[in-house]
Structures are given as C-alpha cells and as structure tokens.
Amino acid sequence: MENIGVHHVKAAEVHNKSVLAFDIVQIIEAEANFYVNYTVLSNKPVNIDQSKLSSLDIEIVEFNIQNASLPDEYHLIVADDIQFDCTLLGKISAALAPRGFVLLVENTDAISTSTLTSFNLQMVTVIENDNKKYFLLKKLSPKYEYSIFNIEDEQFSWVESLKKELADIKGNTNKKVVVYSDKNINGVLGLSKCLVEEFGGEENPIRCILAEPGKKYTLKDFATLLEIDLFFNVERYGIWGSYRHLPIDARLASIVQTADAQVSVLSKGDLTTLQWVQSSK
C-alpha cells in the first residue's frame, strides 16, 4: 500500500481455485487510513463464508475473464494459477492503474523478463511458501529524471535546497526527488512518508532510499532500483526491499504502572480494543 500513492485501493481478484480476498483486505485495512474496494470476479460459484464477505465489504461479481476485458483501473489485481497465460496477462495489465500491482499465485517457475515487458509489467519480488510461489508484479513506469538529496547533515543544511527543488518540479511529472540516507537512525523514512503524504497521488515526486552504512552509493548505482519505481526502498543485509507498518500484538505489549496514561484504540474503528496506553507527556 505504501507504494501505490492512494489511500482508497481498488482491487480485484480473478477467481480460479482458492480465494485470497479475506487475508488481503485485512492486511490492507490493518494500516491506518487505508481502505480497499475489493471485488472477486468469477464465472462459477465461490464457496466462501457470506458473513465474512459482508463484514469486509467484499463483493462477488459474475465475470468470465476469458470472454471479456476487465474494467479499469485497478491498483491491485490478484490471480491464482493462471500459469502465466499470455491472454490473461494482457487483460490484467490493461486494467491496471498507472502504479498498479499484480499478485500471481502459481505452482510454476518464473516468467521471463522479456515476456513481462511485452505486457508492460515488471517483476518486483517472488516469495515461495507452502509449495506455491507468490509473484508480485508492477506496471512499468516511465523513464524519469532524478535529483538526489543526501539526508545526513544534522544541521539540516539540505532543507532549503530540498524545498526549492520540490517547488521547482511542481507539476512536472517527469522529474522525481530521491531522498537518500545511509544512516541507520536519522528519520529519513519518516521524513519521506510525510512528504509522500503531503504531495499525494500516483504521480508523487518522492522516492526514498535508505541504504546500509558505508556503501558509498551514487545515483547511478540505483538505476535498477529506480526502474522498479517504489516510493520506499530499504536495504538490509545486502538485500533491497520496501517497508510497511506492522500492527503490534497487544498480547505481547508490556504492562507497566504509570501515572501518565491515555485511552486509545488498538484497532482502528474497533471500540472493543480500547486500552490505557502510557503517555509520552
């Protein structure tokens, strides 16, 4: 969600065998201020709990992707066991929003980069679990021009230059600003998240890169990374990924005695999770 650029996510699942809707909706909406309009598209009966559908606002629509094109534009399209069918991939790609993602659940090996490129798609990552492979694809982004700001000066000498650059490129969707740091703790992720929220939208100018210390990267070193075009890029143990917020399990939270506390909900919109939380004063 952090890399789409919108808070109201439009998603569709092309139903074949299993249904991933419940897990995906709960994952997205566990993040504060993110909501999803999720539709399961199927040309056959879907054997799932109707009460769960209602509680999560998941809609089932009769639809045969073999005979018709998908309505556009989706931020996320999920498909299970389509075996990289070229006709289906073409229809899925055509229905994506500019920064749209595709999640394919397959039992087969990876598809070639050239084939994906022919459908205006690129591979973001592959994860294997329970004898299945989860392929996360993304719609190809245009070629952008970049300026990079190294956020490591604790005197904040970069602030005015960054403000000027963002003002200068306002309205120019071809130019992006890379906010970069190779310091473990300096707030570059928080700064970038605030900037992404401030500018909003799928044409957001901000690209955040948090590298491991001591690598001495240059902008050229990030060419492959920037081609994937995620808003947030984080390096850990030599591996590049992104980031997302994870909810804290209340059962694991420590209990302390304090004279300074405030009431808060642990789950957005769920008053049954009201708890006393230690205040920062």
mmCIF file of C-alpha atoms in Angstrom:
data_model
loop_
_atom_site.group_PDB
_atom_site.id
_atom_site.type_symbol
_atom_site.label_atom_id
_atom_site.label_comp_id
_atom_site.label_asym_id
_atom_site.label_seq_id
_atom_site.Cartn_x
_atom_site.Cartn_y
_atom_site.Cartn_z
ATOM 1 C CA MET A 1 0.000 0.000 0.000
ATOM 2 C CA GLU A 2 2.818 2.389 0.839
ATOM 3 C CA ASN A 3 3.973 2.280 -2.772
ATOM 4 C CA ILE A 4 0.683 2.874 -4.585
ATOM 5 C CA GLY A 5 0.115 6.529 -3.750
ATOM 6 C CA VAL A 6 -3.561 6.366 -2.750
ATOM 7 C CA HIS A 7 -5.439 5.523 0.441
ATOM 8 C CA HIS A 8 -8.544 4.091 -1.211
ATOM 9 C CA VAL A 9 -7.330 0.977 -3.011
ATOM 10 C CA LYS A 10 -9.397 -0.555 -5.800
ATOM 11 C CA ALA A 11 -8.665 -4.282 -6.044
ATOM 12 C CA ALA A 12 -9.982 -7.275 -7.971
ATOM 13 C CA GLU A 13 -9.370 -10.991 -7.663
ATOM 14 C CA VAL A 14 -9.749 -13.236 -10.691
ATOM 15 C CA HIS A 15 -11.162 -16.335 -9.013
ATOM 16 C CA ASN A 16 -9.974 -19.752 -10.120
ATOM 17 C CA LYS A 17 -9.469 -22.153 -7.223
ATOM 18 C CA SER A 18 -8.756 -20.514 -3.875
ATOM 19 C CA VAL A 19 -9.834 -17.101 -2.569
ATOM 20 C CA LEU A 20 -7.289 -14.699 -1.065
ATOM 21 C CA ALA A 21 -9.734 -11.841 -0.534
ATOM 22 C CA PHE A 22 -10.115 -12.159 3.236
ATOM 23 C CA ASP A 23 -6.399 -12.104 4.004
ATOM 24 C CA ILE A 24 -5.640 -9.282 1.578
ATOM 25 C CA VAL A 25 -8.434 -6.991 2.770
ATOM 26 C CA GLN A 26 -7.457 -7.458 6.416
ATOM 27 C CA ILE A 27 -3.778 -6.808 5.650
ATOM 28 C CA ILE A 28 -4.548 -3.587 3.782
ATOM 29 C CA GLU A 29 -7.065 -2.244 6.279
ATOM 30 C CA ALA A 30 -4.848 -3.050 9.268
ATOM 31 C CA GLU A 31 -2.896 0.021 8.168
ATOM 32 C CA ALA A 32 -4.386 3.273 9.449
ATOM 33 C CA ASN A 33 -6.252 5.316 6.817
ATOM 34 C CA PHE A 34 -6.098 2.651 4.127
ATOM 35 C CA TYR A 35 -9.312 1.241 2.694
ATOM 36 C CA VAL A 36 -9.980 -1.238 -0.083
ATOM 37 C CA ASN A 37 -12.835 -1.752 -2.517
ATOM 38 C CA TYR A 38 -12.375 -5.459 -3.239
ATOM 39 C CA THR A 39 -14.219 -7.449 -5.900
ATOM 40 C CA VAL A 40 -13.987 -11.183 -6.581
ATOM 41 C CA LEU A 41 -14.602 -11.867 -10.275
ATOM 42 C CA SER A 42 -15.802 -15.388 -11.022
ATOM 43 C CA ASN A 43 -17.734 -17.326 -13.650
ATOM 44 C CA LYS A 44 -18.568 -20.134 -11.228
ATOM 45 C CA PRO A 45 -19.903 -20.454 -7.660
ATOM 46 C CA VAL A 46 -17.496 -19.238 -4.986
ATOM 47 C CA ASN A 47 -17.565 -21.382 -1.865
ATOM 48 C CA ILE A 48 -16.854 -18.855 0.881
ATOM 49 C CA ASP A 49 -18.478 -17.636 4.090
ATOM 50 C CA GLN A 50 -21.065 -14.996 3.168
ATOM 51 C CA SER A 51 -20.927 -13.410 6.627
ATOM 52 C CA LYS A 52 -17.212 -12.738 6.155
ATOM 53 C CA LEU A 53 -17.943 -11.169 2.785
ATOM 54 C CA SER A 54 -20.406 -8.753 4.355
ATOM 55 C CA SER A 55 -18.182 -7.856 7.291
ATOM 56 C CA LEU A 56 -15.280 -6.944 5.000
ATOM 57 C CA ASP A 57 -17.379 -5.373 2.198
ATOM 58 C CA ILE A 58 -16.120 -7.873 -0.363
ATOM 59 C CA GLU A 59 -18.287 -8.145 -3.467
ATOM 60 C CA ILE A 60 -18.615 -11.161 -5.765
ATOM 61 C CA VAL A 61 -19.355 -10.337 -9.399
ATOM 62 C CA GLU A 62 -20.161 -12.848 -12.128
ATOM 63 C CA PHE A 63 -17.477 -12.345 -14.736
ATOM 64 C CA ASN A 64 -15.599 -14.503 -17.233
ATOM 65 C CA ILE A 65 -12.207 -13.009 -17.996
ATOM 66 C CA GLN A 66 -11.809 -15.391 -20.935
ATOM 67 C CA ASN A 67 -14.673 -13.668 -22.760
ATOM 68 C CA ALA A 68 -14.378 -10.041 -21.694
ATOM 69 C CA SER A 69 -11.880 -7.352 -20.765
ATOM 70 C CA LEU A 70 -11.523 -6.221 -17.173
ATOM 71 C CA PRO A 71 -12.923 -2.814 -16.300
ATOM 72 C CA ASP A 72 -10.134 -0.391 -15.452
ATOM 73 C CA GLU A 73 -8.410 0.928 -13.391
ATOM 74 C CA TYR A 74 -7.312 -1.292 -10.505
ATOM 75 C CA HIS A 75 -4.496 -0.608 -8.071
ATOM 76 C CA LEU A 76 -4.185 -4.346 -7.362
ATOM 77 C CA ILE A 77 -5.249 -7.426 -9.308
ATOM 78 C CA VAL A 78 -4.881 -10.885 -7.757
ATOM 79 C CA ALA A 79 -4.979 -14.127 -9.740
ATOM 80 C CA ASP A 80 -4.442 -17.750 -8.762
ATOM 81 C CA ASP A 81 -2.992 -20.450 -11.017
ATOM 82 C CA ILE A 82 -3.341 -18.713 -14.380
ATOM 83 C CA GLN A 83 0.008 -20.289 -15.349
ATOM 84 C CA PHE A 84 1.193 -17.035 -16.899
ATOM 85 C CA ASP A 85 -1.411 -17.308 -19.642
ATOM 86 C CA CYS A 86 -0.477 -14.551 -22.099
ATOM 87 C CA THR A 87 -4.066 -13.634 -22.955
ATOM 88 C CA LEU A 88 -4.960 -13.243 -19.284
ATOM 89 C CA LEU A 89 -1.759 -11.330 -18.505
ATOM 90 C CA GLY A 90 -2.560 -8.899 -21.300
ATOM 91 C CA LYS A 91 -6.057 -8.270 -19.954
ATOM 92 C CA ILE A 92 -4.785 -7.878 -16.395
ATOM 93 C CA SER A 93 -2.086 -5.419 -17.430
ATOM 94 C CA ALA A 94 -4.543 -3.349 -19.469
ATOM 95 C CA ALA A 95 -6.782 -2.973 -16.408
ATOM 96 C CA LEU A 96 -4.086 -1.611 -14.078
ATOM 97 C CA ALA A 97 -3.831 1.939 -12.800
ATOM 98 C CA PRO A 98 -0.527 3.712 -13.637
ATOM 99 C CA ARG A 99 1.143 2.394 -10.450
ATOM 100 C CA GLY A 100 -0.878 -0.818 -10.344
ATOM 101 C CA PHE A 101 0.389 -4.113 -8.917
ATOM 102 C CA VAL A 102 -0.385 -7.742 -9.752
ATOM 103 C CA LEU A 103 -0.150 -10.651 -7.304
ATOM 104 C CA LEU A 104 0.039 -14.032 -9.025
ATOM 105 C CA VAL A 105 -0.075 -17.275 -7.038
ATOM 106 C CA GLU A 106 1.459 -20.042 -9.134
ATOM 107 C CA ASN A 107 2.982 -23.506 -8.959
ATOM 108 C CA THR A 108 5.204 -22.824 -11.956
ATOM 109 C CA ASP A 109 8.613 -21.243 -12.402
ATOM 110 C CA ALA A 110 9.145 -17.569 -13.086
ATOM 111 C CA ILE A 111 8.151 -15.982 -16.357
ATOM 112 C CA SER A 112 10.848 -14.307 -18.448
ATOM 113 C CA THR A 113 11.557 -10.604 -18.077
ATOM 114 C CA SER A 114 11.078 -10.065 -21.813
ATOM 115 C CA THR A 115 7.598 -11.587 -21.693
ATOM 116 C CA LEU A 116 6.612 -9.391 -18.764
ATOM 117 C CA THR A 117 7.982 -6.319 -20.522
ATOM 118 C CA SER A 118 5.851 -7.107 -23.565
ATOM 119 C CA PHE A 119 2.815 -6.759 -21.291
ATOM 120 C CA ASN A 120 4.125 -3.528 -19.752
ATOM 121 C CA LEU A 121 4.891 -5.345 -16.487
ATOM 122 C CA GLN A 122 7.980 -5.945 -14.366
ATOM 123 C CA MET A 123 8.899 -8.278 -11.521
ATOM 124 C CA VAL A 124 9.143 -6.744 -8.055
ATOM 125 C CA THR A 125 9.729 -9.880 -5.988
ATOM 126 C CA VAL A 126 8.983 -13.601 -5.695
ATOM 127 C CA ILE A 127 8.242 -15.374 -2.415
ATOM 128 C CA GLU A 128 7.854 -19.135 -2.058
ATOM 129 C CA ASN A 129 5.627 -20.576 0.661
ATOM 130 C CA ASP A 130 3.802 -23.906 1.077
ATOM 131 C CA ASN A 131 4.870 -25.136 -2.363
ATOM 132 C CA LYS A 132 3.414 -22.046 -4.008
ATOM 133 C CA LYS A 133 5.159 -19.045 -5.474
ATOM 134 C CA TYR A 134 3.818 -15.543 -4.991
ATOM 135 C CA PHE A 135 4.861 -13.257 -7.841
ATOM 136 C CA LEU A 136 4.469 -9.543 -7.198
ATOM 137 C CA LEU A 137 4.451 -7.640 -10.475
ATOM 138 C CA LYS A 138 4.120 -3.938 -11.154
ATOM 139 C CA LYS A 139 3.141 -1.884 -14.147
ATOM 140 C CA LEU A 140 6.178 -0.393 -15.858
ATOM 141 C CA SER A 141 6.842 3.234 -15.002
ATOM 142 C CA PRO A 142 8.035 5.881 -17.477
ATOM 143 C CA LYS A 143 11.683 6.943 -17.527
ATOM 144 C CA TYR A 144 12.140 9.789 -15.051
ATOM 145 C CA GLU A 145 14.772 12.414 -14.336
ATOM 146 C CA TYR A 146 16.120 12.332 -10.773
ATOM 147 C CA SER A 147 17.795 14.683 -8.350
ATOM 148 C CA ILE A 148 19.207 13.202 -5.139
ATOM 149 C CA PHE A 149 19.379 14.691 -1.641
ATOM 150 C CA ASN A 150 21.614 13.056 0.950
ATOM 151 C CA ILE A 151 19.842 13.402 4.302
ATOM 152 C CA GLU A 152 22.697 13.068 6.798
ATOM 153 C CA ASP A 153 23.571 16.610 7.855
ATOM 154 C CA GLU A 154 22.278 17.080 11.410
ATOM 155 C CA GLN A 155 22.434 20.846 10.879
ATOM 156 C CA PHE A 156 19.615 20.453 8.287
ATOM 157 C CA SER A 157 21.515 22.414 5.655
ATOM 158 C CA TRP A 158 19.680 20.382 2.976
ATOM 159 C CA VAL A 159 16.196 21.591 3.960
ATOM 160 C CA GLU A 160 16.046 24.783 1.892
ATOM 161 C CA SER A 161 17.542 23.091 -1.176
ATOM 162 C CA LEU A 162 15.011 20.269 -0.920
ATOM 163 C CA LYS A 163 12.133 22.733 -0.548
ATOM 164 C CA LYS A 164 13.315 24.668 -3.599
ATOM 165 C CA GLU A 165 13.696 21.535 -5.719
ATOM 166 C CA LEU A 166 10.194 20.331 -4.828
ATOM 167 C CA ALA A 167 8.783 23.757 -5.654
ATOM 168 C CA ASP A 168 10.661 23.877 -8.973
ATOM 169 C CA ILE A 169 9.409 20.489 -10.194
ATOM 170 C CA LYS A 170 5.813 21.010 -9.090
ATOM 171 C CA GLY A 171 3.556 19.939 -11.933
ATOM 172 C CA ASN A 172 6.404 18.263 -13.836
ATOM 173 C CA THR A 173 5.604 14.560 -13.520
ATOM 174 C CA ASN A 174 8.791 13.591 -15.366
ATOM 175 C CA LYS A 175 11.057 14.720 -12.500
ATOM 176 C CA LYS A 176 11.453 12.905 -9.181
ATOM 177 C CA VAL A 177 13.397 13.638 -5.994
ATOM 178 C CA VAL A 178 15.415 10.871 -4.334
ATOM 179 C CA VAL A 179 15.628 11.359 -0.562
ATOM 180 C CA TYR A 180 18.645 9.263 0.409
ATOM 181 C CA SER A 181 20.489 8.227 3.553
ATOM 182 C CA ASP A 182 22.937 5.530 4.612
ATOM 183 C CA LYS A 183 22.499 6.181 8.333
ATOM 184 C CA ASN A 184 20.580 3.631 10.390
ATOM 185 C CA ILE A 185 18.827 6.188 12.564
ATOM 186 C CA ASN A 186 18.201 9.620 11.113
ATOM 187 C CA GLY A 187 14.483 9.751 10.304
ATOM 188 C CA VAL A 188 14.690 9.572 6.507
ATOM 189 C CA LEU A 189 11.806 7.080 6.331
ATOM 190 C CA GLY A 190 9.587 9.253 8.496
ATOM 191 C CA LEU A 191 10.509 12.367 6.523
ATOM 192 C CA SER A 192 9.791 10.624 3.226
ATOM 193 C CA LYS A 193 6.464 9.273 4.438
ATOM 194 C CA CYS A 194 5.401 12.788 5.433
ATOM 195 C CA LEU A 195 6.463 14.128 2.026
ATOM 196 C CA VAL A 196 4.633 11.329 0.197
ATOM 197 C CA GLU A 197 1.505 12.148 2.195
ATOM 198 C CA GLU A 198 1.905 15.878 1.534
ATOM 199 C CA PHE A 199 2.148 15.525 -2.233
ATOM 200 C CA GLY A 200 -0.169 12.506 -2.528
ATOM 201 C CA GLY A 201 -1.325 10.745 -5.671
ATOM 202 C CA GLU A 202 0.203 8.257 -8.059
ATOM 203 C CA GLU A 203 2.437 10.914 -9.651
ATOM 204 C CA ASN A 204 4.166 11.552 -6.321
ATOM 205 C CA PRO A 205 7.641 13.108 -6.785
ATOM 206 C CA ILE A 206 9.251 11.433 -3.741
ATOM 207 C CA ARG A 207 11.466 8.345 -3.878
ATOM 208 C CA CYS A 208 13.075 7.269 -0.592
ATOM 209 C CA ILE A 209 16.251 5.180 -0.392
ATOM 210 C CA LEU A 210 17.645 4.003 2.955
ATOM 211 C CA ALA A 211 20.891 2.105 2.368
ATOM 212 C CA GLU A 212 23.149 0.230 4.756
ATOM 213 C CA PRO A 213 26.010 2.258 6.245
ATOM 214 C CA GLY A 214 29.333 2.508 4.468
ATOM 215 C CA LYS A 215 28.246 1.545 0.941
ATOM 216 C CA LYS A 216 29.018 4.944 -0.664
ATOM 217 C CA TYR A 217 26.403 4.591 -3.386
ATOM 218 C CA THR A 218 25.892 7.086 -6.205
ATOM 219 C CA LEU A 219 22.713 7.783 -8.165
ATOM 220 C CA LYS A 220 23.964 5.508 -10.981
ATOM 221 C CA ASP A 221 24.093 2.591 -8.540
ATOM 222 C CA PHE A 222 20.343 2.922 -8.034
ATOM 223 C CA ALA A 223 19.400 2.618 -11.720
ATOM 224 C CA THR A 224 17.868 -0.864 -11.392
ATOM 225 C CA LEU A 225 16.180 0.040 -8.117
ATOM 226 C CA LEU A 226 14.637 3.203 -9.540
ATOM 227 C CA GLU A 227 13.432 1.309 -12.589
ATOM 228 C CA ILE A 228 11.172 -0.755 -10.310
ATOM 229 C CA ASP A 229 9.996 2.635 -9.044
ATOM 230 C CA LEU A 230 8.820 2.012 -5.493
ATOM 231 C CA PHE A 231 8.302 5.030 -3.256
ATOM 232 C CA PHE A 232 10.264 3.376 -0.433
ATOM 233 C CA ASN A 233 13.456 1.324 -0.828
ATOM 234 C CA VAL A 234 15.281 -0.123 2.183
ATOM 235 C CA GLU A 235 18.494 -2.166 2.206
ATOM 236 C CA ARG A 236 19.120 -4.723 4.936
ATOM 237 C CA TYR A 237 21.901 -7.347 4.954
ATOM 238 C CA GLY A 238 22.669 -6.561 1.315
ATOM 239 C CA ILE A 239 19.099 -7.176 0.153
ATOM 240 C CA TRP A 240 16.786 -4.465 -1.143
ATOM 241 C CA GLY A 241 13.139 -4.355 -0.150
ATOM 242 C CA SER A 242 10.491 -1.869 0.872
ATOM 243 C CA TYR A 243 8.818 -1.198 4.205
ATOM 244 C CA ARG A 244 5.398 -1.207 5.774
ATOM 245 C CA HIS A 245 3.819 -0.650 9.160
ATOM 246 C CA LEU A 246 3.059 -3.775 11.167
ATOM 247 C CA PRO A 247 0.468 -3.820 13.971
ATOM 248 C CA ILE A 248 1.793 -4.601 17.433
ATOM 249 C CA ASP A 249 0.284 -7.690 19.020
ATOM 250 C CA ALA A 250 -1.400 -6.365 22.164
ATOM 251 C CA ARG A 251 -0.736 -9.679 23.902
ATOM 252 C CA LEU A 252 2.996 -9.052 23.579
ATOM 253 C CA ALA A 253 2.870 -5.470 24.823
ATOM 254 C CA SER A 254 4.423 -4.946 28.233
ATOM 255 C CA ILE A 255 2.264 -3.774 31.143
ATOM 256 C CA VAL A 256 3.686 -1.020 33.320
ATOM 257 C CA GLN A 257 2.452 1.100 36.194
ATOM 258 C CA THR A 258 2.370 4.786 35.342
ATOM 259 C CA ALA A 259 0.735 7.989 36.488
ATOM 260 C CA ASP A 260 0.656 9.289 32.902
ATOM 261 C CA ALA A 261 -1.669 7.391 30.558
ATOM 262 C CA GLN A 262 -4.238 7.992 27.856
ATOM 263 C CA VAL A 263 -7.034 5.956 26.300
ATOM 264 C CA SER A 264 -6.561 4.730 22.743
ATOM 265 C CA VAL A 265 -7.919 2.028 20.419
ATOM 266 C CA LEU A 266 -5.508 -0.704 19.367
ATOM 267 C CA SER A 267 -7.507 -1.468 16.199
ATOM 268 C CA LYS A 268 -8.835 1.337 14.017
ATOM 269 C CA GLY A 269 -12.600 1.756 14.387
ATOM 270 C CA ASP A 270 -12.934 -1.070 16.952
ATOM 271 C CA LEU A 271 -14.017 0.332 20.315
ATOM 272 C CA THR A 272 -13.687 -3.121 21.888
ATOM 273 C CA THR A 273 -9.905 -2.639 21.725
ATOM 274 C CA LEU A 274 -9.875 0.452 23.942
ATOM 275 C CA GLN A 275 -6.819 0.318 26.197
ATOM 276 C CA TRP A 276 -4.872 2.505 28.561
ATOM 277 C CA VAL A 277 -1.605 3.430 26.870
ATOM 278 C CA GLN A 278 1.384 5.021 28.557
ATOM 279 C CA SER A 279 1.527 8.700 27.638
ATOM 280 C CA SER A 280 4.642 10.421 26.369
ATOM 281 C CA LYS A 281 3.571 13.505 28.404
#
